[in-house]
Tab-separated table of C-alpha atoms in Angstrom:
chain	number	residue	atom	x	y	z
A	1	MET	CA	54.397	40.728	-170.826
A	2	ASN	CA	55.877	40.216	-167.370
A	3	ASN	CA	54.289	37.234	-165.618
A	4	SER	CA	53.530	39.382	-162.554
A	5	ASP	CA	50.989	41.360	-164.588
A	6	PHE	CA	48.924	38.495	-165.957
A	7	LEU	CA	46.409	38.440	-163.118
A	8	ARG	CA	45.781	42.154	-163.462
A	9	GLN	CA	45.027	41.936	-167.183
A	10	MET	CA	42.582	39.034	-167.348
A	11	PRO	CA	39.168	40.179	-168.596
A	12	GLY	CA	36.264	40.122	-166.182
A	13	ASP	CA	32.569	39.559	-166.756
A	14	SER	CA	31.041	41.739	-164.041
A	15	ARG	CA	27.839	42.652	-165.873
A	16	SER	CA	27.000	39.092	-166.893
A	17	MET	CA	27.691	37.779	-163.385
A	18	GLY	CA	25.899	40.587	-161.536
A	19	ASN	CA	23.107	38.474	-160.059
A	20	GLN	CA	25.439	35.712	-158.931
A	21	ARG	CA	27.799	38.234	-157.410
A	22	SER	CA	25.007	39.785	-155.299
A	23	ILE	CA	24.165	36.333	-153.939
A	24	SER	CA	27.809	35.579	-153.237
A	25	GLN	CA	28.194	38.858	-151.359
A	26	ARG	CA	25.415	37.853	-148.993
A	27	LEU	CA	26.423	34.206	-148.550
A	28	ARG	CA	30.160	34.626	-149.292
A	29	ILE	CA	29.831	31.798	-151.803
A	30	ASP	CA	30.637	32.005	-155.496
A	31	ILE	CA	27.584	30.421	-157.111
A	32	PRO	CA	29.161	29.389	-160.480
A	33	LEU	CA	32.152	27.778	-158.732
A	34	LEU	CA	29.903	26.019	-156.216
A	35	ILE	CA	27.724	24.564	-158.997
A	36	LEU	CA	30.768	23.296	-160.901
A	37	LEU	CA	32.200	21.677	-157.765
A	38	LEU	CA	28.874	19.988	-156.984
A	39	ILE	CA	28.608	18.628	-160.540
A	40	LEU	CA	32.166	17.286	-160.367
A	41	SER	CA	31.432	15.674	-156.984
A	42	GLY	CA	28.337	14.030	-158.444
A	43	VAL	CA	30.383	12.630	-161.334
A	44	GLY	CA	32.899	11.332	-158.805
A	45	LEU	CA	30.194	9.512	-156.817
A	46	ALA	CA	28.802	7.884	-159.976
A	47	VAL	CA	32.243	6.643	-161.067
A	48	LEU	CA	33.083	5.527	-157.523
A	49	TYR	CA	29.879	3.449	-157.404
A	50	SER	CA	31.057	1.562	-160.477
A	51	ALA	CA	34.702	1.338	-159.374
A	52	SER	CA	33.641	-0.171	-156.023
A	53	ASP	CA	31.453	-2.822	-157.735
A	54	GLY	CA	28.195	-1.119	-156.819
A	55	SER	CA	29.024	-0.613	-153.152
A	56	MET	CA	26.550	1.874	-151.658
A	57	ALA	CA	28.607	1.809	-148.461
A	58	ALA	CA	31.573	3.298	-150.315
A	59	VAL	CA	29.367	5.931	-151.947
A	60	LEU	CA	27.708	6.893	-148.651
A	61	ARG	CA	31.089	7.100	-146.947
A	62	GLN	CA	32.381	9.387	-149.691
A	63	GLY	CA	29.150	11.382	-149.488
A	64	ARG	CA	29.727	11.990	-145.777
A	65	PHE	CA	33.278	13.170	-146.477
A	66	LEU	CA	31.968	15.486	-149.189
A	67	SER	CA	29.301	16.905	-146.873
A	68	VAL	CA	31.889	17.698	-144.212
A	69	ALA	CA	34.270	19.144	-146.803
A	70	PHE	CA	31.618	21.459	-148.298
A	71	VAL	CA	30.570	22.660	-144.838
A	72	VAL	CA	34.217	23.422	-144.019
A	73	MET	CA	34.542	25.202	-147.363
A	74	ILE	CA	31.586	27.470	-146.536
A	75	LEU	CA	33.011	28.204	-143.087
A	76	VAL	CA	36.405	29.092	-144.546
A	77	ALA	CA	34.691	31.336	-147.108
A	78	GLN	CA	33.552	33.558	-144.226
A	79	LEU	CA	37.168	34.566	-143.596
A	80	HIS	CA	38.413	37.742	-145.226
A	81	PRO	CA	41.792	37.655	-147.023
A	82	GLU	CA	43.116	40.191	-144.486
A	83	GLN	CA	42.485	37.696	-141.683
A	84	LEU	CA	44.332	34.947	-143.532
A	85	GLN	CA	47.191	37.331	-144.203
A	86	ARG	CA	47.517	38.130	-140.483
A	87	TRP	CA	47.369	34.474	-139.485
A	88	ALA	CA	49.731	33.196	-142.209
A	89	PRO	CA	53.067	33.384	-140.319
A	90	PHE	CA	51.591	31.759	-137.203
A	91	ALA	CA	49.921	29.012	-139.235
A	92	TYR	CA	53.228	28.370	-141.001
A	93	ILE	CA	55.091	27.964	-137.699
A	94	GLY	CA	52.325	25.668	-136.451
A	95	VAL	CA	52.575	23.419	-139.506
A	96	LEU	CA	56.355	23.213	-139.156
A	97	LEU	CA	55.938	22.094	-135.536
A	98	LEU	CA	53.380	19.466	-136.564
A	99	LEU	CA	55.682	18.152	-139.302
A	100	LEU	CA	58.514	17.945	-136.787
A	101	ALA	CA	56.194	16.086	-134.391
A	102	VAL	CA	55.587	13.473	-137.096
A	103	ASP	CA	59.278	12.518	-136.912
A	104	PHE	CA	59.116	11.962	-133.141
A	105	VAL	CA	55.603	10.781	-132.290
A	106	GLY	CA	54.095	10.121	-135.709
A	107	VAL	CA	52.056	7.067	-136.652
A	108	GLY	CA	53.586	4.798	-139.278
A	109	ALA	CA	51.924	2.712	-141.985
A	110	LYS	CA	53.231	0.892	-145.076
A	111	GLY	CA	56.825	1.880	-144.353
A	112	ALA	CA	56.071	5.600	-144.001
A	113	GLN	CA	55.547	7.838	-140.976
A	114	ARG	CA	53.195	10.592	-142.138
A	115	TRP	CA	50.381	10.772	-139.594
A	116	LEU	CA	49.699	12.133	-136.140
A	117	GLY	CA	47.243	10.360	-133.865
A	118	VAL	CA	45.009	12.389	-131.560
A	119	GLY	CA	42.304	10.618	-129.539
A	120	GLY	CA	42.015	7.746	-131.978
A	121	PHE	CA	41.857	10.104	-134.969
A	122	ARG	CA	44.696	10.253	-137.498
A	123	PHE	CA	45.531	13.150	-139.781
A	124	GLN	CA	48.392	14.182	-142.061
A	125	PRO	CA	50.023	17.534	-141.276
A	126	SER	CA	51.202	17.594	-144.903
A	127	GLU	CA	47.558	18.173	-145.898
A	128	LEU	CA	47.588	21.401	-143.886
A	129	ALA	CA	50.834	22.404	-145.577
A	130	LYS	CA	49.093	22.323	-148.970
A	131	LEU	CA	47.361	25.586	-148.098
A	132	VAL	CA	49.528	27.054	-145.351
A	133	LEU	CA	52.757	27.050	-147.390
A	134	PRO	CA	51.470	29.169	-150.318
A	135	MET	CA	49.642	31.361	-147.801
A	136	ALA	CA	52.907	32.034	-145.941
A	137	VAL	CA	54.872	32.765	-149.132
A	138	ALA	CA	52.077	35.065	-150.370
A	139	TRP	CA	52.107	36.859	-146.989
A	140	TYR	CA	55.867	37.424	-147.125
A	141	LEU	CA	55.936	38.636	-150.727
A	142	SER	CA	52.874	40.860	-150.315
A	143	ILE	CA	54.565	42.961	-147.611
A	144	HIS	CA	57.552	43.700	-149.868
A	145	PRO	CA	57.842	45.425	-153.246
A	146	LEU	CA	57.175	43.315	-156.326
A	147	PRO	CA	58.768	41.859	-158.303
A	148	PRO	CA	60.894	40.521	-155.431
A	149	GLY	CA	64.619	41.158	-155.303
A	150	PHE	CA	67.251	38.469	-154.901
A	151	ARG	CA	67.148	38.507	-151.082
A	152	HIS	CA	63.361	38.252	-150.843
A	153	THR	CA	63.364	35.491	-153.447
A	154	LEU	CA	65.887	33.468	-151.429
A	155	ILE	CA	63.871	33.936	-148.227
A	156	SER	CA	60.732	32.778	-150.073
A	157	LEU	CA	62.614	29.706	-151.305
A	158	LEU	CA	63.668	29.001	-147.710
A	159	LEU	CA	60.016	29.185	-146.611
A	160	ILE	CA	59.245	26.615	-149.312
A	161	PHE	CA	62.246	24.408	-148.522
A	162	LEU	CA	61.661	23.864	-144.782
A	163	PRO	CA	58.281	22.062	-144.889
A	164	THR	CA	59.211	20.368	-148.159
A	165	ILE	CA	62.291	18.675	-146.716
A	166	LEU	CA	60.361	17.591	-143.616
A	167	ILE	CA	57.775	15.884	-145.833
A	168	VAL	CA	60.518	14.277	-147.956
A	169	MET	CA	61.884	12.700	-144.761
A	170	GLN	CA	58.570	10.969	-143.953
A	171	PRO	CA	59.126	9.787	-146.815
A	172	ASP	CA	56.500	11.269	-149.144
A	173	LEU	CA	58.277	12.567	-152.229
A	174	GLY	CA	55.137	12.993	-154.330
A	175	THR	CA	53.332	15.164	-151.786
A	176	SER	CA	56.489	17.174	-151.070
A	177	ILE	CA	56.906	18.027	-154.764
A	178	LEU	CA	53.279	19.110	-155.069
A	179	ILE	CA	53.440	21.238	-151.927
A	180	ALA	CA	56.682	22.858	-153.076
A	181	THR	CA	55.001	23.561	-156.408
A	182	SER	CA	52.234	25.509	-154.659
A	183	GLY	CA	54.846	27.816	-153.108
A	184	ILE	CA	56.775	28.139	-156.372
A	185	PHE	CA	53.582	29.239	-158.116
A	186	VAL	CA	53.338	32.142	-155.666
A	187	LEU	CA	56.896	33.144	-156.534
A	188	PHE	CA	56.181	32.843	-160.251
A	189	LEU	CA	53.091	35.039	-160.012
A	190	SER	CA	55.044	37.636	-158.024
A	191	GLY	CA	57.079	38.413	-161.145
A	192	ILE	CA	60.503	36.851	-160.616
A	193	SER	CA	62.703	37.181	-163.669
A	194	TRP	CA	62.894	34.511	-166.334
A	195	THR	CA	66.671	34.519	-165.905
A	196	PHE	CA	66.254	33.378	-162.314
A	197	ILE	CA	63.734	30.732	-163.376
A	198	ALA	CA	66.127	29.417	-166.052
A	199	SER	CA	68.984	29.334	-163.522
A	200	CYS	CA	66.872	27.285	-161.108
A	201	MET	CA	65.922	24.858	-163.873
A	202	GLY	CA	69.580	24.413	-164.742
A	203	LEU	CA	70.457	23.818	-161.092
A	204	LEU	CA	67.743	21.172	-160.813
A	205	ALA	CA	69.137	19.446	-163.900
A	206	LEU	CA	72.602	19.368	-162.317
A	207	MET	CA	71.115	17.908	-159.121
A	208	ALA	CA	69.324	15.088	-160.937
A	209	TYR	CA	72.153	12.551	-160.611
A	210	PRO	CA	72.994	13.273	-156.923
A	211	MET	CA	69.293	13.020	-156.081
A	212	TRP	CA	69.046	9.696	-157.913
A	213	GLU	CA	72.042	8.287	-156.046
A	214	PHE	CA	71.656	9.744	-152.558
A	215	VAL	CA	68.096	11.037	-152.042
A	216	LEU	CA	65.637	8.710	-153.778
A	217	HIS	CA	64.642	5.456	-152.102
A	218	ASP	CA	64.759	2.189	-154.021
A	219	TYR	CA	60.995	2.120	-154.555
A	220	GLN	CA	61.095	5.681	-155.908
A	221	ARG	CA	63.813	4.758	-158.406
A	222	GLN	CA	61.712	1.748	-159.378
A	223	ARG	CA	58.759	4.003	-160.171
A	224	ILE	CA	60.853	6.022	-162.600
A	225	LEU	CA	62.275	2.910	-164.257
A	226	THR	CA	58.752	1.494	-164.515
A	227	LEU	CA	57.619	4.697	-166.228
A	228	LEU	CA	60.363	4.317	-168.848
A	229	ASN	CA	59.629	0.636	-169.450
A	230	PRO	CA	56.711	-0.975	-167.558
A	231	GLU	CA	57.287	-4.213	-169.455
A	232	LEU	CA	60.418	-4.884	-167.356
A	233	ASP	CA	58.213	-6.138	-164.518
A	234	LYS	CA	54.805	-6.933	-165.973
A	235	LEU	CA	53.483	-8.717	-162.894
A	236	GLY	CA	55.094	-6.410	-160.350
A	237	ALA	CA	55.917	-2.725	-160.518
A	238	GLY	CA	54.621	-2.365	-164.085
A	239	TRP	CA	51.246	-4.038	-163.439
A	240	ASN	CA	49.297	-0.892	-162.488
A	241	ILE	CA	50.450	1.134	-165.491
A	242	ILE	CA	49.893	-1.709	-167.977
A	243	GLN	CA	46.362	-2.383	-166.697
A	244	SER	CA	45.395	1.293	-166.550
A	245	LYS	CA	46.585	1.869	-170.128
A	246	THR	CA	44.684	-1.238	-171.212
A	247	ALA	CA	41.522	0.053	-169.539
A	248	ILE	CA	41.875	3.508	-171.121
A	249	GLY	CA	42.524	2.081	-174.589
A	250	SER	CA	39.707	-0.480	-174.431
A	251	GLY	CA	37.133	2.251	-173.764
A	252	GLY	CA	37.520	3.698	-177.244
A	253	PHE	CA	35.486	6.789	-178.056
A	254	GLU	CA	32.087	5.818	-176.630
A	255	GLY	CA	33.121	3.478	-173.798
A	256	LYS	CA	31.679	0.139	-172.701
A	257	GLY	CA	28.925	1.643	-170.577
A	258	TRP	CA	28.470	2.426	-166.917
A	259	MET	CA	29.231	-0.574	-164.660
A	260	LEU	CA	30.381	-2.585	-167.702
A	261	GLY	CA	34.143	-2.060	-167.471
A	262	THR	CA	36.095	-5.315	-167.374
A	263	GLN	CA	39.494	-4.193	-166.101
A	264	SER	CA	38.102	-2.809	-162.845
A	265	HIS	CA	35.224	-5.231	-162.257
A	266	LEU	CA	37.414	-8.281	-162.866
A	267	ASP	CA	40.034	-6.875	-160.459
A	268	PHE	CA	42.753	-6.384	-163.055
A	269	LEU	CA	43.057	-2.697	-162.180
A	270	PRO	CA	44.406	-2.045	-158.651
A	271	GLU	CA	43.400	1.106	-156.741
A	272	SER	CA	40.503	1.572	-159.151
A	273	HIS	CA	38.537	3.629	-156.609
A	274	THR	CA	41.414	5.930	-155.627
A	275	ASP	CA	44.438	6.960	-157.702
A	276	PHE	CA	43.445	5.068	-160.881
A	277	ILE	CA	39.758	5.956	-160.980
A	278	ILE	CA	40.165	7.929	-164.225
A	279	ALA	CA	40.950	4.604	-165.949
A	280	VAL	CA	37.534	3.322	-164.847
A	281	LEU	CA	35.853	6.426	-166.263
A	282	ALA	CA	37.793	6.130	-169.544
A	283	GLU	CA	36.889	2.464	-169.972
A	284	GLU	CA	33.188	2.928	-169.250
A	285	PHE	CA	32.547	6.356	-170.818
A	286	GLY	CA	35.310	6.435	-173.428
A	287	LEU	CA	37.172	9.405	-174.816
A	288	ARG	CA	34.050	11.599	-174.825
A	289	GLY	CA	33.600	10.988	-171.103
A	290	VAL	CA	37.202	11.992	-170.433
A	291	LEU	CA	36.817	15.101	-172.596
A	292	LEU	CA	33.679	16.139	-170.705
A	293	LEU	CA	35.534	15.667	-167.424
A	294	LEU	CA	38.418	17.776	-168.748
A	295	LEU	CA	35.909	20.454	-169.800
A	296	LEU	CA	34.509	20.490	-166.267
A	297	TYR	CA	37.989	20.829	-164.780
A	298	GLY	CA	38.771	23.551	-167.309
A	299	LEU	CA	35.692	25.546	-166.285
A	300	ILE	CA	36.634	25.269	-162.600
A	301	ILE	CA	40.204	26.396	-163.306
A	302	SER	CA	39.005	29.273	-165.496
A	303	ARG	CA	36.598	30.438	-162.802
A	304	GLY	CA	39.334	30.212	-160.176
A	305	LEU	CA	41.722	32.274	-162.284
A	306	TRP	CA	39.025	34.873	-162.847
A	307	ILE	CA	38.435	35.135	-159.088
A	308	ALA	CA	42.175	35.530	-158.456
A	309	SER	CA	42.397	38.182	-161.155
A	310	GLN	CA	39.698	40.277	-159.475
A	311	ALA	CA	41.366	40.473	-156.062
A	312	LYS	CA	42.343	44.057	-155.387
A	313	HIS	CA	45.233	43.286	-153.048
A	314	CYS	CA	48.454	41.455	-153.772
A	315	PHE	CA	48.004	38.748	-151.109
A	316	GLY	CA	44.668	37.621	-152.545
A	317	ARG	CA	45.976	37.543	-156.110
A	318	LEU	CA	49.071	35.546	-155.217
A	319	LEU	CA	47.285	33.070	-152.940
A	320	GLY	CA	44.245	32.633	-155.189
A	321	GLY	CA	46.391	32.134	-158.279
A	322	SER	CA	48.549	29.568	-156.502
A	323	ILE	CA	45.536	27.605	-155.207
A	324	ILE	CA	43.921	27.193	-158.606
A	325	LEU	CA	47.195	26.491	-160.447
A	326	THR	CA	48.047	23.831	-157.864
A	327	PHE	CA	44.599	22.314	-158.458
A	328	PHE	CA	45.514	22.130	-162.155
A	329	VAL	CA	48.791	20.372	-161.282
A	330	TYR	CA	46.916	17.731	-159.241
A	331	VAL	CA	44.659	16.986	-162.207
A	332	PHE	CA	47.596	16.932	-164.625
A	333	VAL	CA	49.772	14.685	-162.443
A	334	ASN	CA	47.010	12.159	-161.759
A	335	MET	CA	46.033	11.841	-165.405
A	336	GLY	CA	49.683	11.781	-166.438
A	337	MET	CA	50.610	8.943	-164.103
A	338	VAL	CA	47.531	6.846	-164.955
A	339	SER	CA	48.216	7.178	-168.690
A	340	GLY	CA	51.903	6.298	-168.252
A	341	LEU	CA	53.308	9.769	-168.952
A	342	LEU	CA	54.480	10.426	-165.374
A	343	PRO	CA	55.732	8.214	-162.517
A	344	VAL	CA	53.108	6.854	-160.114
A	345	VAL	CA	53.271	9.165	-157.078
A	346	GLY	CA	49.958	8.468	-155.361
A	347	VAL	CA	48.066	11.652	-156.282
A	348	PRO	CA	44.235	11.317	-156.242
A	349	LEU	CA	42.034	12.822	-158.942
A	350	PRO	CA	40.459	15.882	-157.277
A	351	LEU	CA	36.821	15.373	-156.184
A	352	VAL	CA	36.586	12.098	-158.094
A	353	SER	CA	38.921	9.687	-156.273
A	354	GLN	CA	37.827	8.269	-152.945
A	355	GLY	CA	39.346	10.134	-150.025
A	356	GLY	CA	38.685	12.024	-146.821
A	357	THR	CA	41.437	14.322	-145.618
A	358	SER	CA	42.456	15.245	-149.158
A	359	LEU	CA	38.865	16.264	-149.935
A	360	VAL	CA	38.735	18.598	-146.953
A	361	SER	CA	42.092	20.218	-147.745
A	362	LEU	CA	41.074	20.664	-151.383
A	363	LEU	CA	37.756	22.337	-150.579
A	364	VAL	CA	39.378	24.513	-147.907
A	365	GLY	CA	41.388	25.979	-150.781
A	366	PHE	CA	38.203	26.643	-152.734
A	367	GLY	CA	36.740	28.210	-149.600
A	368	VAL	CA	39.653	30.639	-149.592
A	369	LEU	CA	38.937	31.412	-153.262
A	370	MET	CA	35.295	32.087	-152.453
A	371	GLY	CA	36.345	34.344	-149.598
A	372	ILE	CA	38.486	36.310	-152.049
A	373	CYS	CA	35.559	36.538	-154.483
A	374	ALA	CA	33.127	37.682	-151.767
A	375	ASP	CA	35.512	40.257	-150.323
A	376	GLU	CA	33.994	43.699	-150.536
A	377	ARG	CA	37.158	45.042	-152.138
A	378	LEU	CA	36.901	43.107	-155.389
A	379	VAL	CA	37.704	45.080	-158.504
A	380	HIS	CA	34.419	46.002	-160.231
A	381	GLN	CA	34.669	46.413	-163.958
């Protein structure tokens, strides 16, 4: 089956979801998705309380961020996909200008220049690019016949390349890869041929050595070397991975109990409240806790794919599919890097790790999904 057809052929459950759908049509909120997101947020607050050594201040701060993010999500859900499609090219140009502004008037921290400061408030334009880039690619492909021809594919790749390279220059390689992935998902869902995909994979393989020598910074090379052998620098670059794997392994199947983890509470595990928070959960709730969290993520992803599959128009299918698949990638990358399967690239665990701007950008994406679900032109089965 051609990958462009997969969204059209996913089974729906219209009759079983009839009551929820009537509520969502009035409020433009998908009730099952909202409940799952609230449960996941609650789990995140409970784990954060333990990871921050029982700090109510940290929990309240995260709660305020979540409140703002959910309000923004509901506001975004009021937008129809047609409105987003009209605004997509202008939003894309705006994000490019903001990313360019980072190079000239951006605010630096920890050796990177990724922020813009406005009236004492800092924000990362790359967070906006997480949604605007796939929206722009979906807009371009939706106004041309699918699957796209060679010329339209190259233009789509150019749309992906421009913001990606600007983010690489900040430097922020991890975020740039994830943002590029969101645009590539749109291309994949549009039905590009497997021959083209294989050719691109081969080209990336050929570029691996030049990128290692001329593109990656020293600290980025060190992350890859640490992934291959963290024991080379036990007290330096390999410390985080060694301690996170120790925490995960020591939890066993049942875990040590809430607030009873030793690796985090004795300060062996750095960044326990942000990027490495899954190690805290694994140590305290064990394998069964991790499996329940994965089940929750799986339900959210399944619901998101179902919503994307029901969109009647191409733009909604492409954008909705990209949003939820990118969400999956964030979960996969975070868990992969904490367990030592992927390099550490600073990706938070969605709705569980402490964060502000990333929470808002994440829930804006779910607001778009809810807007697609509430659109009056959903396919009724």
